[in-house]
Structures are given as C-alpha cells and as structure tokens.
Coordinates of C-alpha atoms in Angstrom, one line a residue:
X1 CA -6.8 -15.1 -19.4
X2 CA -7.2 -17.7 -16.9
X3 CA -8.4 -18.0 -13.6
X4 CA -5.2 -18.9 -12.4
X5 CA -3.4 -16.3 -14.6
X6 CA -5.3 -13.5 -13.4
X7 CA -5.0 -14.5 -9.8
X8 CA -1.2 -14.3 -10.8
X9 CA -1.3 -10.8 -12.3
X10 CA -0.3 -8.0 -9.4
X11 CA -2.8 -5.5 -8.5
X12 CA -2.8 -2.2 -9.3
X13 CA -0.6 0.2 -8.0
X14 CA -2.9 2.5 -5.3
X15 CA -3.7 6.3 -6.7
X16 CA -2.2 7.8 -3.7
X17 CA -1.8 7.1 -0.2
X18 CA -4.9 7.7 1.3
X19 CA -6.4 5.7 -1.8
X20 CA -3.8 3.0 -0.6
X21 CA -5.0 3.5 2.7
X22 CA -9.0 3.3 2.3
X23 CA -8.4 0.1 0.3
X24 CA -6.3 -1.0 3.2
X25 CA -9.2 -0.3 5.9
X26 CA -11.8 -2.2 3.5
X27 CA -9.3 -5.1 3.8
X28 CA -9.2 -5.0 8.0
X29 CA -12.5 -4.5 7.9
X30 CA -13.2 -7.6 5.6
X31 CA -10.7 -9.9 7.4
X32 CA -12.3 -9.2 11.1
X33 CA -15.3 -9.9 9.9
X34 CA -14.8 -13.4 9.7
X35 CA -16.8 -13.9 6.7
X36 CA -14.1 -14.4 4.3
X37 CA -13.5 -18.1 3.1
X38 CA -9.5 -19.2 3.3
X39 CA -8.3 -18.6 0.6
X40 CA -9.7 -14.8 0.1
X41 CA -8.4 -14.4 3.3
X42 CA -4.9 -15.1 2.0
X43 CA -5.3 -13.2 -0.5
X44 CA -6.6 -10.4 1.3
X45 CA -4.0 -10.7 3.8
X46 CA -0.9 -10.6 0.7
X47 CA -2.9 -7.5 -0.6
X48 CA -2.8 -5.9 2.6
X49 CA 0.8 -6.1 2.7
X50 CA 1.8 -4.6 -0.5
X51 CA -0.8 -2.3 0.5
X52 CA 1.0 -1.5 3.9
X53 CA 4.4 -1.1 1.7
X54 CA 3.2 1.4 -0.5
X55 CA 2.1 3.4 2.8
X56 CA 5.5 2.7 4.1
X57 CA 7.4 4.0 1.1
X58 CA 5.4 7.1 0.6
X59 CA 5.9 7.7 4.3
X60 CA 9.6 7.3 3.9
X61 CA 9.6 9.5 1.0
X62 CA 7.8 12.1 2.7
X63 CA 10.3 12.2 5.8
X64 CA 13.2 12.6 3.4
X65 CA 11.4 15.2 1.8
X66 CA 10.7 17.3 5.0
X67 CA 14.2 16.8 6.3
X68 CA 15.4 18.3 3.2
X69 CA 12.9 21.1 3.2
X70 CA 14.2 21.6 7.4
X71 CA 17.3 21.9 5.8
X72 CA 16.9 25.0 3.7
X73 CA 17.6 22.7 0.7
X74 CA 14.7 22.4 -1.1
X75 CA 14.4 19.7 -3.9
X76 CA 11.6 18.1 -6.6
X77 CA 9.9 14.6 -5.7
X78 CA 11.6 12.6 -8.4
X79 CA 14.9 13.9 -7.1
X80 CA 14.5 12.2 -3.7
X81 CA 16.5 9.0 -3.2

C-alpha cells in the first residue's frame, strides 16, 4: 500500500467512548502543543472530528436510551433508532 493510499484509508472505529475520548484528549493535547508540522496538524484536526462524532452519536444514543428507560419502556441497544 502506498503512502498516499494509506493516508486515504479511515481510521479505526474507537473501542468505546471513553477509548474515543482518551484518543481525542491525546489529539488536543498534541495540537496545543504547537509542535505538530501542518500537515499532521490537519490531519489531527480531521481525526479529531470523527472522533468528536463518535462521542456525539453514542451520547445521542444514550439519551434515547434513558428516555426510553424514564418511560417504563425498556428496549435492547440495537433496537434504538
């Protein structure tokens, strides 16, 4: 595989949340530091977002899943759409 090809591939899908979230902190923590050359900032930056939309989706989820569970109506993970 090429450089360019692999650059091209998407990243993994995150474990879980919090495993989406400590990747997520390393990022920040990486970008502040100002040591990153442009274009892994970029790239940092664009895997920081997917990163934020998994947290965002899972959040989601969650909410539905508690409203449902406030709602005497309790239903599996998959189920939730």
């Amino acid at each position: 595989m090429t450089k360019r090809a692999s650059a091209l591939a998407a990243p993994p899908e995150p474990a879980s949340y919090e495993a989406a979230l400590e990747e997520l902190d390393r990022l920040v923590q990486a970008m502040e530091s100002s040591q990153l050359p442009l274009d892994q900032l970029l790239e940092a930056f664009r895997r920081g977002m997917q990163l934020l939309n998994h947290c965002r989706s899972r959040l989601d989820a969650v909410e539905v899943q508690v409203k449902v569970l406030e709602e005497g109506q309790l239903k599996a993970w998959g189920d939730v759409s």
